[in-house]
């Protein structure tokens, strides 16, 4: 399962450091992995990953890629982390508050 999250266009982007801090505040242990073809955030102890679109260390959108069988508490923690940064969810019906 995937969940798309983003900041509204008029909002200032979050730094990768802010995103990592928000995840740590949710008692997660994130590791940022920057590649030529994109940025990933891995969570220690989980197979779920975050594909985060960043430019010069700033991010406005990400995809939470949930591994099959991981518990609902992880999803709640990830949503809470991005909510604390003012991000929104996005699905086929449009934008929604996290």
N, C-alpha and C. Protein backbone atom coordinates (compact mmCIF):
# COMPACT_ATOMS: atom_id res chain seq x y z
N UNK A 1 0.84 -1.18 0.00
CA UNK A 1 0.00 0.00 0.00
C UNK A 1 0.89 1.25 0.00
N UNK A 2 0.42 2.27 -0.67
CA UNK A 2 1.15 3.54 -0.71
C UNK A 2 0.25 4.67 -0.25
N UNK A 3 0.86 5.64 0.40
CA UNK A 3 0.17 6.87 0.76
C UNK A 3 1.03 8.03 0.30
N UNK A 4 0.44 8.92 -0.50
CA UNK A 4 1.15 10.11 -0.96
C UNK A 4 0.88 11.23 0.04
N UNK A 5 1.94 11.93 0.41
CA UNK A 5 1.82 13.09 1.30
C UNK A 5 2.57 14.25 0.66
N UNK A 6 2.11 15.48 0.95
CA UNK A 6 2.75 16.65 0.37
C UNK A 6 2.40 17.91 1.16
N UNK A 7 3.14 18.95 0.86
CA UNK A 7 2.82 20.28 1.38
C UNK A 7 2.05 21.04 0.32
N UNK A 8 1.08 21.85 0.70
CA UNK A 8 0.40 22.70 -0.29
C UNK A 8 1.41 23.61 -0.98
N UNK A 9 1.12 24.00 -2.18
CA UNK A 9 2.05 24.79 -3.00
C UNK A 9 2.52 26.07 -2.34
N UNK A 10 1.67 26.73 -1.57
CA UNK A 10 2.03 28.02 -0.97
C UNK A 10 2.88 27.87 0.30
N UNK A 11 3.08 26.64 0.76
CA UNK A 11 3.85 26.41 1.99
C UNK A 11 5.34 26.29 1.70
N UNK A 12 6.15 26.72 2.65
CA UNK A 12 7.60 26.58 2.55
C UNK A 12 7.96 25.10 2.70
N UNK A 13 8.85 24.59 1.86
CA UNK A 13 9.24 23.17 1.96
C UNK A 13 9.86 22.85 3.31
N UNK A 14 9.75 21.60 3.70
CA UNK A 14 10.41 21.10 4.91
C UNK A 14 11.82 20.65 4.54
N UNK A 15 12.74 20.85 5.44
CA UNK A 15 14.08 20.31 5.20
C UNK A 15 14.06 18.81 5.50
N UNK A 16 14.98 18.09 4.89
CA UNK A 16 15.10 16.66 5.20
C UNK A 16 15.39 16.49 6.69
N UNK A 17 16.17 17.38 7.27
CA UNK A 17 16.47 17.33 8.70
C UNK A 17 15.19 17.44 9.52
N UNK A 18 14.26 18.33 9.13
CA UNK A 18 12.98 18.47 9.84
C UNK A 18 12.15 17.20 9.72
N UNK A 19 12.14 16.60 8.53
CA UNK A 19 11.38 15.36 8.33
C UNK A 19 11.96 14.26 9.22
N UNK A 20 13.27 14.12 9.24
CA UNK A 20 13.91 13.10 10.08
C UNK A 20 13.61 13.34 11.56
N UNK A 21 13.64 14.60 11.99
CA UNK A 21 13.34 14.94 13.39
C UNK A 21 11.89 14.59 13.73
N UNK A 22 10.96 14.86 12.81
CA UNK A 22 9.55 14.54 13.05
C UNK A 22 9.36 13.03 13.19
N UNK A 23 10.08 12.26 12.38
CA UNK A 23 10.01 10.80 12.49
C UNK A 23 10.61 10.32 13.81
N UNK A 24 11.72 10.92 14.22
CA UNK A 24 12.34 10.56 15.51
C UNK A 24 11.42 10.90 16.67
N UNK A 25 10.67 12.01 16.56
CA UNK A 25 9.72 12.39 17.60
C UNK A 25 8.61 11.35 17.76
N UNK A 26 8.40 10.53 16.73
CA UNK A 26 7.41 9.47 16.78
C UNK A 26 8.04 8.13 17.21
N UNK A 27 9.24 8.21 17.75
CA UNK A 27 9.98 7.05 18.25
C UNK A 27 10.39 6.08 17.13
N UNK A 28 10.60 6.63 15.93
CA UNK A 28 11.10 5.84 14.81
C UNK A 28 12.58 6.15 14.64
N UNK A 29 13.30 5.25 14.01
CA UNK A 29 14.73 5.43 13.80
C UNK A 29 14.98 5.51 12.29
N UNK A 30 14.88 6.73 11.71
CA UNK A 30 15.02 6.88 10.27
C UNK A 30 16.48 7.02 9.82
N UNK A 31 16.73 6.56 8.60
CA UNK A 31 18.04 6.74 7.99
C UNK A 31 17.81 7.27 6.57
N UNK A 32 18.38 8.43 6.29
CA UNK A 32 18.26 9.06 4.97
C UNK A 32 19.29 8.47 4.04
N UNK A 33 18.83 8.03 2.88
CA UNK A 33 19.71 7.42 1.88
C UNK A 33 19.53 8.20 0.58
N UNK A 34 20.49 9.07 0.28
CA UNK A 34 20.42 9.90 -0.92
C UNK A 34 21.10 9.17 -2.07
N UNK A 35 20.37 9.03 -3.16
CA UNK A 35 20.89 8.39 -4.37
C UNK A 35 20.81 9.39 -5.51
N UNK A 36 21.51 9.10 -6.59
CA UNK A 36 21.43 9.96 -7.77
C UNK A 36 20.02 10.04 -8.33
N UNK A 37 19.28 8.96 -8.19
CA UNK A 37 17.95 8.87 -8.79
C UNK A 37 16.83 9.15 -7.80
N UNK A 38 17.14 9.51 -6.56
CA UNK A 38 16.10 9.86 -5.60
C UNK A 38 16.54 9.66 -4.16
N UNK A 39 15.73 10.11 -3.26
CA UNK A 39 16.00 10.02 -1.82
C UNK A 39 15.05 9.00 -1.19
N UNK A 40 15.60 8.24 -0.25
CA UNK A 40 14.82 7.26 0.49
C UNK A 40 15.06 7.45 1.96
N UNK A 41 14.02 7.20 2.74
CA UNK A 41 14.17 7.15 4.19
C UNK A 41 13.77 5.74 4.60
N UNK A 42 14.73 5.04 5.20
CA UNK A 42 14.51 3.70 5.71
C UNK A 42 14.28 3.81 7.22
N UNK A 43 13.45 2.92 7.75
CA UNK A 43 13.13 2.92 9.17
C UNK A 43 13.68 1.64 9.79
N UNK A 44 14.58 1.79 10.75
CA UNK A 44 15.20 0.62 11.37
C UNK A 44 14.13 -0.31 11.95
N UNK A 45 14.23 -1.59 11.61
CA UNK A 45 13.30 -2.58 12.12
C UNK A 45 12.06 -2.77 11.26
N UNK A 46 11.94 -2.01 10.18
CA UNK A 46 10.77 -2.09 9.31
C UNK A 46 11.20 -2.24 7.85
N UNK A 47 10.32 -2.82 7.04
CA UNK A 47 10.55 -2.88 5.61
C UNK A 47 9.90 -1.70 4.89
N UNK A 48 8.97 -1.03 5.54
CA UNK A 48 8.32 0.16 4.98
C UNK A 48 9.39 1.21 4.71
N UNK A 49 9.27 1.89 3.57
CA UNK A 49 10.21 2.96 3.21
C UNK A 49 9.46 4.20 2.80
N UNK A 50 10.16 5.31 2.82
CA UNK A 50 9.60 6.59 2.37
C UNK A 50 10.44 7.06 1.20
N UNK A 51 9.79 7.22 0.07
CA UNK A 51 10.43 7.80 -1.11
C UNK A 51 10.12 9.29 -1.05
N UNK A 52 11.14 10.10 -0.85
CA UNK A 52 10.90 11.53 -0.62
C UNK A 52 11.56 12.34 -1.74
N UNK A 53 10.80 13.22 -2.30
CA UNK A 53 11.29 14.07 -3.38
C UNK A 53 11.92 15.31 -2.77
N UNK A 54 13.23 15.46 -2.96
CA UNK A 54 13.90 16.62 -2.38
C UNK A 54 14.77 17.31 -3.41
N UNK A 55 14.89 18.59 -3.21
CA UNK A 55 15.76 19.40 -4.04
C UNK A 55 16.58 20.29 -3.12
N UNK A 56 17.88 20.14 -3.17
CA UNK A 56 18.79 20.90 -2.32
C UNK A 56 18.44 20.78 -0.83
N UNK A 57 18.05 19.56 -0.42
CA UNK A 57 17.76 19.31 0.99
C UNK A 57 16.39 19.72 1.46
N UNK A 58 15.52 20.16 0.52
CA UNK A 58 14.16 20.58 0.87
C UNK A 58 13.15 19.65 0.20
N UNK A 59 12.07 19.36 0.91
CA UNK A 59 11.07 18.42 0.40
C UNK A 59 9.67 18.97 0.51
N UNK A 60 8.86 18.65 -0.48
CA UNK A 60 7.44 19.04 -0.48
C UNK A 60 6.51 17.86 -0.73
N UNK A 61 7.06 16.67 -1.09
CA UNK A 61 6.20 15.52 -1.31
C UNK A 61 6.96 14.23 -1.07
N UNK A 62 6.20 13.20 -0.74
CA UNK A 62 6.79 11.89 -0.45
C UNK A 62 5.73 10.82 -0.67
N UNK A 63 6.20 9.61 -0.85
CA UNK A 63 5.33 8.45 -0.91
C UNK A 63 5.74 7.50 0.21
N UNK A 64 4.77 7.16 1.05
CA UNK A 64 4.99 6.19 2.12
C UNK A 64 4.66 4.83 1.52
N UNK A 65 5.65 3.98 1.39
CA UNK A 65 5.48 2.67 0.76
C UNK A 65 5.48 1.61 1.85
N UNK A 66 4.26 1.21 2.26
CA UNK A 66 4.09 0.28 3.37
C UNK A 66 4.33 -1.15 2.94
N UNK A 67 5.16 -1.86 3.69
CA UNK A 67 5.42 -3.27 3.45
C UNK A 67 4.21 -4.08 3.94
N UNK A 68 3.93 -5.13 3.24
CA UNK A 68 2.81 -5.99 3.60
C UNK A 68 3.03 -6.60 4.98
N UNK A 69 1.98 -6.55 5.80
CA UNK A 69 2.03 -7.19 7.10
C UNK A 69 2.56 -6.33 8.24
N UNK A 70 3.01 -5.10 7.97
CA UNK A 70 3.49 -4.26 9.07
C UNK A 70 2.28 -3.65 9.79
N UNK A 71 2.46 -3.42 11.08
CA UNK A 71 1.32 -3.05 11.91
C UNK A 71 0.79 -1.64 11.65
N UNK A 72 -0.46 -1.45 12.07
CA UNK A 72 -1.14 -0.16 11.89
C UNK A 72 -0.50 0.96 12.72
N UNK A 73 0.18 0.60 13.81
CA UNK A 73 0.82 1.60 14.66
C UNK A 73 1.90 2.34 13.87
N UNK A 74 2.60 1.64 12.97
CA UNK A 74 3.63 2.29 12.15
C UNK A 74 2.98 3.32 11.23
N UNK A 75 1.89 2.94 10.59
CA UNK A 75 1.19 3.88 9.71
C UNK A 75 0.75 5.12 10.49
N UNK A 76 0.19 4.91 11.67
CA UNK A 76 -0.26 6.03 12.50
C UNK A 76 0.91 6.94 12.88
N UNK A 77 2.05 6.36 13.19
CA UNK A 77 3.23 7.15 13.56
C UNK A 77 3.75 7.96 12.37
N UNK A 78 3.78 7.35 11.19
CA UNK A 78 4.23 8.08 9.99
C UNK A 78 3.29 9.23 9.66
N UNK A 79 2.00 8.97 9.71
CA UNK A 79 1.02 10.04 9.43
C UNK A 79 1.16 11.16 10.45
N UNK A 80 1.32 10.81 11.72
CA UNK A 80 1.48 11.83 12.77
C UNK A 80 2.73 12.66 12.54
N UNK A 81 3.82 12.03 12.10
CA UNK A 81 5.06 12.77 11.83
C UNK A 81 4.85 13.81 10.74
N UNK A 82 4.25 13.41 9.63
CA UNK A 82 4.03 14.35 8.54
C UNK A 82 2.96 15.38 8.88
N UNK A 83 1.95 15.00 9.66
CA UNK A 83 0.93 15.96 10.11
C UNK A 83 1.60 17.06 10.93
N UNK A 84 2.56 16.70 11.77
CA UNK A 84 3.22 17.69 12.63
C UNK A 84 3.99 18.72 11.81
N UNK A 85 4.33 18.37 10.57
CA UNK A 85 5.04 19.30 9.68
C UNK A 85 4.08 20.11 8.80
N UNK A 86 2.77 19.85 8.94
CA UNK A 86 1.79 20.58 8.15
C UNK A 86 1.52 19.98 6.78
N UNK A 87 1.93 18.73 6.58
CA UNK A 87 1.72 18.06 5.29
C UNK A 87 0.29 17.54 5.20
N UNK A 88 -0.14 17.25 3.97
CA UNK A 88 -1.47 16.71 3.67
C UNK A 88 -1.34 15.41 2.91
N UNK A 89 -2.40 14.62 2.93
CA UNK A 89 -2.46 13.42 2.12
C UNK A 89 -3.04 13.76 0.76
N UNK A 90 -2.84 12.85 -0.20
CA UNK A 90 -3.39 13.04 -1.54
C UNK A 90 -3.81 11.68 -2.08
N UNK A 91 -5.04 11.62 -2.58
CA UNK A 91 -5.52 10.41 -3.24
C UNK A 91 -6.31 10.79 -4.46
N UNK A 92 -6.98 9.81 -5.07
CA UNK A 92 -7.72 10.08 -6.32
C UNK A 92 -8.85 11.09 -6.14
N UNK A 93 -9.29 11.31 -4.90
CA UNK A 93 -10.34 12.29 -4.64
C UNK A 93 -9.79 13.68 -4.32
N UNK A 94 -8.47 13.81 -4.24
CA UNK A 94 -7.85 15.10 -3.97
C UNK A 94 -7.12 15.13 -2.65
N UNK A 95 -6.87 16.34 -2.18
CA UNK A 95 -6.10 16.58 -0.96
C UNK A 95 -6.97 16.39 0.28
N UNK A 96 -6.37 15.87 1.36
CA UNK A 96 -7.08 15.73 2.62
C UNK A 96 -6.11 15.96 3.78
N UNK A 97 -6.60 16.49 4.90
CA UNK A 97 -5.72 16.70 6.07
C UNK A 97 -5.33 15.36 6.68
N UNK A 98 -4.12 15.27 7.16
CA UNK A 98 -3.65 14.03 7.79
C UNK A 98 -4.16 13.92 9.21
